[in-house]
Short mmCIF file of C-alpha atoms in Angstrom, two decimals:
data_model
loop_
_atom_site.label_atom_id
_atom_site.label_comp_id
_atom_site.label_asym_id
_atom_site.label_seq_id
_atom_site.Cartn_x
_atom_site.Cartn_y
_atom_site.Cartn_z
CA UNK V 1 19.59 16.96 -22.95
CA UNK V 2 17.13 18.38 -20.41
CA UNK V 3 18.51 20.30 -17.43
CA UNK V 4 16.05 18.54 -15.11
CA UNK V 5 14.74 15.02 -14.76
CA UNK V 6 10.95 15.27 -14.57
CA UNK V 7 9.04 12.65 -12.61
CA UNK V 8 5.27 12.57 -11.98
CA UNK V 9 2.66 11.12 -9.65
CA UNK V 10 -1.14 10.92 -9.62
CA UNK V 11 -2.75 10.47 -6.22
CA UNK V 12 -5.42 11.73 -3.82
CA UNK V 13 -4.07 15.03 -2.50
CA UNK V 14 -7.50 16.24 -1.39
CA UNK V 15 -10.64 14.38 -0.32
CA UNK V 16 -11.22 11.43 2.02
CA UNK V 17 -8.01 9.59 1.07
CA UNK V 18 -5.77 12.66 1.00
CA UNK V 19 -3.57 11.53 3.92
CA UNK V 20 -2.35 8.61 1.79
CA UNK V 21 -1.55 10.71 -1.27
CA UNK V 22 0.09 13.47 0.78
CA UNK V 23 2.17 10.95 2.73
CA UNK V 24 3.45 9.19 -0.39
CA UNK V 25 4.20 12.61 -1.89
CA UNK V 26 6.07 13.69 1.25
CA UNK V 27 8.23 10.57 1.27
CA UNK V 28 9.17 10.95 -2.39
CA UNK V 29 9.79 14.68 -1.96
CA UNK V 30 12.00 14.07 1.08
CA UNK V 31 14.26 11.74 -0.89
CA UNK V 32 14.47 13.93 -4.00
CA UNK V 33 15.09 17.02 -1.87
CA UNK V 34 18.02 15.26 -0.23
CA UNK V 35 19.26 14.04 -3.63
CA UNK V 36 19.02 17.53 -5.16
CA UNK V 37 20.90 19.07 -2.23
CA UNK V 38 23.72 16.67 -3.05
CA UNK V 39 23.77 17.83 -6.68
CA UNK V 40 21.09 15.62 -8.19
CA UNK V 41 21.90 12.87 -10.67
CA UNK V 42 24.85 13.42 -12.99
CA UNK V 43 24.44 17.18 -12.52
CA UNK V 44 20.68 17.14 -13.18
CA UNK V 45 18.10 17.97 -10.52
CA UNK V 46 14.98 15.85 -10.14
CA UNK V 47 11.70 17.75 -10.51
CA UNK V 48 8.73 15.92 -8.97
CA UNK V 49 5.19 16.90 -10.01
CA UNK V 50 2.20 15.43 -8.16
CA UNK V 51 -1.33 15.83 -9.57
CA UNK V 52 -4.53 15.34 -7.55
CA UNK V 53 -6.88 12.59 -8.72
CA UNK V 54 -9.16 12.48 -5.63
CA UNK V 55 -8.84 8.64 -5.77
CA UNK V 56 -11.13 8.65 -8.82
CA UNK V 57 -10.18 6.61 -11.91
CA UNK V 58 -11.32 9.16 -14.53
CA UNK V 59 -9.16 11.91 -13.05
CA UNK V 60 -6.22 9.52 -12.61
CA UNK V 61 -6.38 8.67 -16.32
CA UNK V 62 -6.44 12.36 -17.27
CA UNK V 63 -3.52 13.08 -14.92
CA UNK V 64 -1.51 10.21 -16.36
CA UNK V 65 -1.88 11.49 -19.91
CA UNK V 66 -1.10 15.05 -18.80
CA UNK V 67 2.07 14.00 -16.98
CA UNK V 68 3.32 11.97 -19.94
CA UNK V 69 2.16 14.03 -22.93
CA UNK V 70 2.25 17.59 -21.61
CA UNK V 71 4.92 17.52 -18.91
CA UNK V 72 7.13 14.91 -20.57
CA UNK V 73 7.92 12.98 -17.40
CA UNK V 74 10.58 10.30 -17.49
CA UNK V 75 8.45 8.02 -15.32
CA UNK V 76 5.47 8.03 -12.98
CA UNK V 77 6.10 7.14 -9.32
CA UNK V 78 3.93 6.28 -6.33
CA UNK V 79 0.41 6.41 -7.80
CA UNK V 80 -2.14 5.51 -5.11
CA UNK V 81 -4.81 2.83 -5.34
CA UNK V 82 -6.11 -0.19 -7.22
CA UNK V 83 -9.21 1.36 -8.87
CA UNK V 84 -7.01 4.10 -10.31
CA UNK V 85 -4.39 1.55 -11.39
CA UNK V 86 -7.07 -0.19 -13.47
CA UNK V 87 -6.95 2.82 -15.82
CA UNK V 88 -3.37 4.05 -15.37
CA UNK V 89 -1.66 0.72 -16.06
CA UNK V 90 -2.98 0.50 -19.67
CA UNK V 91 -1.95 4.12 -20.27
CA UNK V 92 1.59 3.46 -19.03
CA UNK V 93 1.81 0.46 -21.33
CA UNK V 94 0.24 2.24 -24.32
CA UNK V 95 2.49 5.30 -24.00
CA UNK V 96 5.50 3.18 -22.97
CA UNK V 97 6.35 5.01 -19.75
CA UNK V 98 7.36 3.25 -16.53
CA UNK V 99 4.83 3.23 -13.69
CA UNK V 100 7.07 2.62 -10.68
CA UNK V 101 6.20 1.73 -7.09
CA UNK V 102 2.44 2.19 -7.15
CA UNK V 103 0.84 2.15 -3.69
CA UNK V 104 -1.35 -0.89 -4.37
CA UNK V 105 -1.10 -4.64 -4.10
CA UNK V 106 -3.72 -5.28 -6.78
CA UNK V 107 -3.32 -7.94 -9.45
CA UNK V 108 -3.81 -5.31 -12.18
CA UNK V 109 -0.19 -4.32 -11.46
CA UNK V 110 1.03 -7.92 -11.56
CA UNK V 111 0.63 -9.55 -14.96
CA UNK V 112 2.17 -12.86 -15.93
CA UNK V 113 4.64 -12.48 -17.53
CA UNK V 114 5.40 -9.14 -15.84
CA UNK V 115 4.87 -6.01 -17.94
CA UNK V 116 8.01 -4.15 -18.94
CA UNK V 117 6.39 -0.85 -17.96
CA UNK V 118 4.93 -1.77 -14.55
CA UNK V 119 7.60 -1.99 -11.85
CA UNK V 120 6.45 -2.69 -8.30
CA UNK V 121 8.27 -2.32 -5.01
CA UNK V 122 5.68 -3.87 -2.70
CA UNK V 123 4.31 -7.40 -2.36
CA UNK V 124 0.79 -7.96 -3.67
CA UNK V 125 -2.40 -8.32 -1.66
CA UNK V 126 -2.34 -12.06 -2.31
CA UNK V 127 0.86 -12.35 -0.28
CA UNK V 128 -0.42 -10.08 2.47
CA UNK V 129 -3.77 -11.83 2.79
CA UNK V 130 -2.24 -15.30 2.64
CA UNK V 131 0.03 -14.35 5.56
CA UNK V 132 -2.95 -12.99 7.51
CA UNK V 133 -5.21 -15.99 6.84
CA UNK V 134 -2.46 -18.48 7.71
CA UNK V 135 -1.66 -16.55 10.89
CA UNK V 136 -5.30 -16.44 11.98
CA UNK V 137 -5.98 -20.12 11.31
CA UNK V 138 -2.74 -21.22 12.95
CA UNK V 139 -3.68 -19.13 16.00
CA UNK V 140 -6.95 -21.04 16.37
CA UNK V 141 -9.50 -19.00 14.41
CA UNK V 142 -11.86 -21.21 12.40
CA UNK V 143 -12.67 -20.12 8.82
CA UNK V 144 -16.38 -19.72 9.63
CA UNK V 145 -15.43 -17.18 12.33
CA UNK V 146 -14.08 -14.78 9.66
CA UNK V 147 -16.18 -12.05 8.00
CA UNK V 148 -15.22 -9.39 5.45
CA UNK V 149 -15.48 -5.61 5.17
CA UNK V 150 -14.36 -4.29 1.79
CA UNK V 151 -14.54 -1.29 -0.48
CA UNK V 152 -16.99 -2.08 -3.29
CA UNK V 153 -14.56 -1.87 -6.21
CA UNK V 154 -11.44 -3.53 -7.64
CA UNK V 155 -9.46 -2.92 -4.42
CA UNK V 156 -12.01 -4.58 -2.16
CA UNK V 157 -12.48 -7.38 -4.69
CA UNK V 158 -8.73 -8.00 -4.77
CA UNK V 159 -8.61 -8.43 -0.98
CA UNK V 160 -11.69 -10.66 -0.90
CA UNK V 161 -10.53 -12.92 -3.73
CA UNK V 162 -7.09 -13.21 -2.14
CA UNK V 163 -8.77 -14.36 1.07
CA UNK V 164 -10.93 -16.85 -0.81
CA UNK V 165 -7.84 -18.30 -2.50
CA UNK V 166 -5.98 -18.53 0.82
CA UNK V 167 -8.90 -20.21 2.58
CA UNK V 168 -9.36 -22.68 -0.27
CA UNK V 169 -5.66 -23.51 -0.02
CA UNK V 170 -6.43 -24.46 3.59
CA UNK V 171 -9.27 -26.69 2.34
CA UNK V 172 -12.14 -24.36 3.24
CA UNK V 173 -14.38 -24.11 0.19
CA UNK V 174 -17.48 -22.32 1.53
CA UNK V 175 -16.15 -18.77 1.37
CA UNK V 176 -19.33 -17.56 -0.36
CA UNK V 177 -21.27 -18.33 2.83
CA UNK V 178 -19.12 -16.07 5.02
CA UNK V 179 -20.56 -12.68 5.95
CA UNK V 180 -19.39 -9.93 3.60
CA UNK V 181 -20.09 -6.24 4.28
CA UNK V 182 -19.37 -3.44 1.77
CA UNK V 183 -19.11 0.33 1.51
CA UNK V 184 -18.74 2.67 -1.50
CA UNK V 185 -15.38 4.24 -2.40
CA UNK V 186 -14.80 7.82 -1.20
CA UNK V 187 -17.70 7.67 1.27
CA UNK V 188 -18.13 7.08 5.00
CA UNK V 189 -21.39 5.18 4.49
CA UNK V 190 -20.55 2.15 6.64
CA UNK V 191 -23.70 1.89 8.77
CA UNK V 192 -25.27 -0.85 6.64
CA UNK V 193 -21.97 -2.73 6.73
CA UNK V 194 -22.02 -2.56 10.53
CA UNK V 195 -25.60 -3.88 10.54
CA UNK V 196 -24.58 -6.73 8.22
CA UNK V 197 -21.91 -7.85 10.70
CA UNK V 198 -24.21 -7.54 13.73
CA UNK V 199 -26.93 -9.60 12.00
CA UNK V 200 -24.57 -12.39 10.86
CA UNK V 201 -25.93 -15.89 11.44
CA UNK V 202 -22.58 -16.92 12.90
CA UNK V 203 -21.13 -14.03 14.91
CA UNK V 204 -17.60 -13.53 13.57
CA UNK V 205 -14.50 -13.24 15.73
CA UNK V 206 -12.42 -11.60 13.00
CA UNK V 207 -13.22 -9.05 10.29
CA UNK V 208 -10.75 -9.14 7.39
CA UNK V 209 -10.77 -5.61 5.98
CA UNK V 210 -9.99 -4.15 2.57
CA UNK V 211 -10.82 -0.51 3.12
CA UNK V 212 -9.28 2.95 3.33
CA UNK V 213 -8.51 4.57 6.66
CA UNK V 214 -11.49 6.88 7.28
CA UNK V 215 -14.37 4.44 6.58
CA UNK V 216 -12.40 1.62 8.23
CA UNK V 217 -11.97 3.70 11.39
CA UNK V 218 -15.66 4.60 11.49
CA UNK V 219 -16.61 0.94 10.94
CA UNK V 220 -14.31 -0.16 13.78
CA UNK V 221 -15.59 2.51 16.19
CA UNK V 222 -19.23 1.68 15.52
CA UNK V 223 -18.75 -2.07 15.92
CA UNK V 224 -16.53 -1.66 18.97
CA UNK V 225 -19.54 -0.30 20.89
CA UNK V 226 -21.39 -3.63 20.55
CA UNK V 227 -18.54 -6.07 19.94
CA UNK V 228 -15.37 -4.95 21.78
CA UNK V 229 -14.11 -8.54 21.46
CA UNK V 230 -13.90 -8.40 17.64
CA UNK V 231 -10.55 -8.44 15.84
CA UNK V 232 -10.15 -6.07 12.87
CA UNK V 233 -7.44 -7.32 10.49
CA UNK V 234 -6.35 -4.92 7.73
CA UNK V 235 -4.09 -4.98 4.69
CA UNK V 236 -1.38 -2.35 4.28
CA UNK V 237 -3.38 0.09 2.13
CA UNK V 238 -5.27 1.25 5.22
CA UNK V 239 -2.13 2.97 6.53
CA UNK V 240 -1.52 2.10 10.19
CA UNK V 241 -0.63 5.62 11.34
CA UNK V 242 -3.55 7.42 9.70
CA UNK V 243 -5.87 4.66 10.91
CA UNK V 244 -4.46 5.14 14.42
CA UNK V 245 -5.21 8.88 14.26
CA UNK V 246 -8.70 8.29 12.88
CA UNK V 247 -9.59 5.87 15.69
CA UNK V 248 -9.43 8.73 18.23
CA UNK V 249 -8.04 6.60 21.03
CA UNK V 250 -10.42 3.64 20.62
CA UNK V 251 -8.36 0.69 21.85
CA UNK V 252 -9.92 -1.99 19.66
CA UNK V 253 -8.18 -5.21 18.59
CA UNK V 254 -6.62 -4.02 15.33
CA UNK V 255 -3.94 -5.70 13.21
CA UNK V 256 -2.34 -4.30 10.04
CA UNK V 257 -0.06 -6.13 7.63
CA UNK V 258 2.67 -3.90 6.20
CA UNK V 259 5.08 -3.92 3.28
CA UNK V 260 7.56 -1.68 5.12
CA UNK V 261 8.89 -1.89 8.68
CA UNK V 262 7.61 0.32 11.49
CA UNK V 263 9.06 3.82 11.45
CA UNK V 264 10.93 3.23 14.71
CA UNK V 265 12.70 0.11 13.36
CA UNK V 266 16.46 0.00 13.90
CA UNK V 267 17.34 -0.31 10.22
CA UNK V 268 19.74 1.89 8.19
CA UNK V 269 17.07 2.83 5.63
CA UNK V 270 14.53 3.78 8.31
CA UNK V 271 17.06 5.96 10.15
CA UNK V 272 17.97 7.63 6.85
CA UNK V 273 14.29 8.23 6.08
CA UNK V 274 13.56 9.82 9.44
CA UNK V 275 16.48 12.19 9.05
CA UNK V 276 15.56 13.14 5.49
CA UNK V 277 11.89 13.70 6.34
CA UNK V 278 12.80 15.94 9.27
CA UNK V 279 15.19 17.90 7.07
CA UNK V 280 12.55 18.25 4.35
CA UNK V 281 9.77 19.39 6.72
CA UNK V 282 10.26 19.24 10.49
CA UNK V 283 6.46 19.43 10.99
CA UNK V 284 5.88 16.09 9.24
CA UNK V 285 5.48 12.99 11.40
CA UNK V 286 7.03 9.83 9.91
CA UNK V 287 4.59 7.09 8.92
CA UNK V 288 4.71 3.84 6.98
CA UNK V 289 3.13 5.42 3.88
CA UNK V 290 5.72 8.19 3.57
CA UNK V 291 8.40 5.57 4.28
CA UNK V 292 7.15 3.58 1.28
CA UNK V 293 7.29 6.71 -0.87
CA UNK V 294 10.86 7.31 0.26
CA UNK V 295 11.83 3.73 -0.60
CA UNK V 296 10.31 3.99 -4.08
CA UNK V 297 12.17 7.25 -4.75
CA UNK V 298 15.46 5.77 -3.50
CA UNK V 299 15.13 2.71 -5.74
CA UNK V 300 14.29 4.94 -8.70
CA UNK V 301 17.33 7.13 -8.01
CA UNK V 302 19.59 4.06 -7.76
CA UNK V 303 18.62 3.20 -11.33
CA UNK V 304 19.32 6.77 -12.48
CA UNK V 305 22.73 6.80 -10.81
CA UNK V 306 23.71 3.55 -12.51
CA UNK V 307 22.79 4.71 -16.01
CA UNK V 308 25.45 5.42 -18.59
CA UNK V 309 24.84 7.54 -21.67
CA UNK V 310 21.52 9.07 -22.62
CA UNK V 311 18.70 9.11 -20.06
CA UNK V 312 15.45 8.13 -21.76
CA UNK V 313 12.23 6.39 -20.80
CA UNK V 314 13.44 3.08 -22.22
CA UNK V 315 17.01 3.23 -20.88
CA UNK V 316 15.56 4.04 -17.45
CA UNK V 317 13.47 0.87 -17.54
CA UNK V 318 16.54 -1.14 -18.53
CA UNK V 319 18.41 0.38 -15.57
CA UNK V 320 15.58 -0.45 -13.17
CA UNK V 321 15.55 -4.07 -14.31
CA UNK V 322 19.30 -4.24 -13.66
CA UNK V 323 18.70 -3.60 -9.94
CA UNK V 324 19.23 -7.15 -8.72
CA UNK V 325 20.17 -7.97 -5.12
CA UNK V 326 20.14 -4.25 -4.26
CA UNK V 327 20.81 -3.47 -0.59
CA UNK V 328 19.10 -0.23 0.45
CA UNK V 329 19.25 -0.94 4.19
CA UNK V 330 15.90 -2.70 4.71
CA UNK V 331 17.28 -6.00 5.95
CA UNK V 332 16.25 -7.73 2.72
CA UNK V 333 17.57 -6.90 -0.74
CA UNK V 334 15.51 -5.54 -3.65
CA UNK V 335 15.29 -7.50 -6.91
CA UNK V 336 13.75 -5.77 -9.93
CA UNK V 337 14.84 -8.34 -12.50
CA UNK V 338 12.45 -8.19 -15.48
CA UNK V 339 11.02 -11.61 -14.57
CA UNK V 340 9.96 -10.47 -11.07
CA UNK V 341 6.48 -9.23 -10.17
CA UNK V 342 7.92 -6.85 -7.58
CA UNK V 343 11.15 -5.86 -5.87
CA UNK V 344 10.30 -7.01 -2.35
CA UNK V 345 8.61 -10.00 -0.75
CA UNK V 346 9.06 -8.78 2.81
CA UNK V 347 6.03 -8.39 5.08
CA UNK V 348 5.69 -7.04 8.61
CA UNK V 349 2.86 -7.09 11.15
CA UNK V 350 1.67 -4.35 13.49
CA UNK V 351 -0.91 -4.38 16.28
CA UNK V 352 -2.69 -1.48 17.96
CA UNK V 353 -1.72 -1.40 21.63
CA UNK V 354 -2.41 1.49 24.01
CA UNK V 355 -3.31 3.78 21.13
CA UNK V 356 -0.27 3.11 18.93
CA UNK V 357 0.82 0.46 16.45
CA UNK V 358 3.75 -1.77 17.36
CA UNK V 359 5.39 -4.76 15.69
CA UNK V 360 4.05 -8.11 16.90
CA UNK V 361 4.08 -11.86 16.35
CA UNK V 362 1.04 -14.13 16.11
CA UNK V 363 2.15 -16.07 19.15
CA UNK V 364 1.43 -13.02 21.32
CA UNK V 365 -2.29 -12.94 20.37
CA UNK V 366 -4.97 -14.81 22.30
CA UNK V 367 -8.15 -15.07 20.23
CA UNK V 368 -10.01 -17.12 22.84
CA UNK V 369 -11.29 -14.05 24.70
#
């Protein structure tokens, strides 16, 4: 048996989305560092290898094959993004290696019935967007007052189609007529998207956004100059803390849905995470993305700890699927039963106030101004 348990990740460690990849990596590293200091799992240390894919599908596919075929990883954890998942999911299934806790809510990770080899922690974009649409409409926003800003790929499409489904469920069937602005992945070319919003026949009150943090921040800052009244509503992939930093103090109306609590939440898991991250690297500031990485690593380690006998790729998957009603200190238990699309259905909301994101409820928002 191997002396170490090898685990891999493919994510953007350089380039315009690097803060997301580095944060996920830091959260996973913080947990495994703590675990290894305590002796590892059954006397074996966990070795975590992260490869840079620049948020580009071709490189993600190459990394996936390298991790599995050359490095012999037991599983792949925390891969970042939907466009990269489009190519890494089939590889995980073909080579029969678990892809665990990908940082994406895309449908490509949520087949019906669920794939044995794709194991999600987070809720999907459909759940996030449904919560956002319902919250907006219940707070008095009319469907025709909503516009879209999305990345022009499978991630942006996933957010847009989730919104269309949610609006149709509320008996609004003219989604195609709503203003929709785009930008290209791994660019900051948002000027035409800004112009699209400003030229809309019906000036929107809300922009539902499916973008990454840097272009989203630029889009918000440019529009804020002309439309400080606009509300910018984002799904979790944007990363509230890196978005906050990228906004450079602009105090726009910004909402983010999240699949983890805020990093100052009074929850056992969050307190544990903050301590472990500080111990791992005192220079790192906690954020929701690294918290998600920490959660994924902790769930993975729970499966390892529960295993009896030989540790293999298949027995690991069996152990993951045996994690039912698992309490890790989040306030809601994790269920990775093989018939589940993901381990968690919990969602949180944050709003930018005075330069920082804080938890909020819809009832505290007045869209009439």
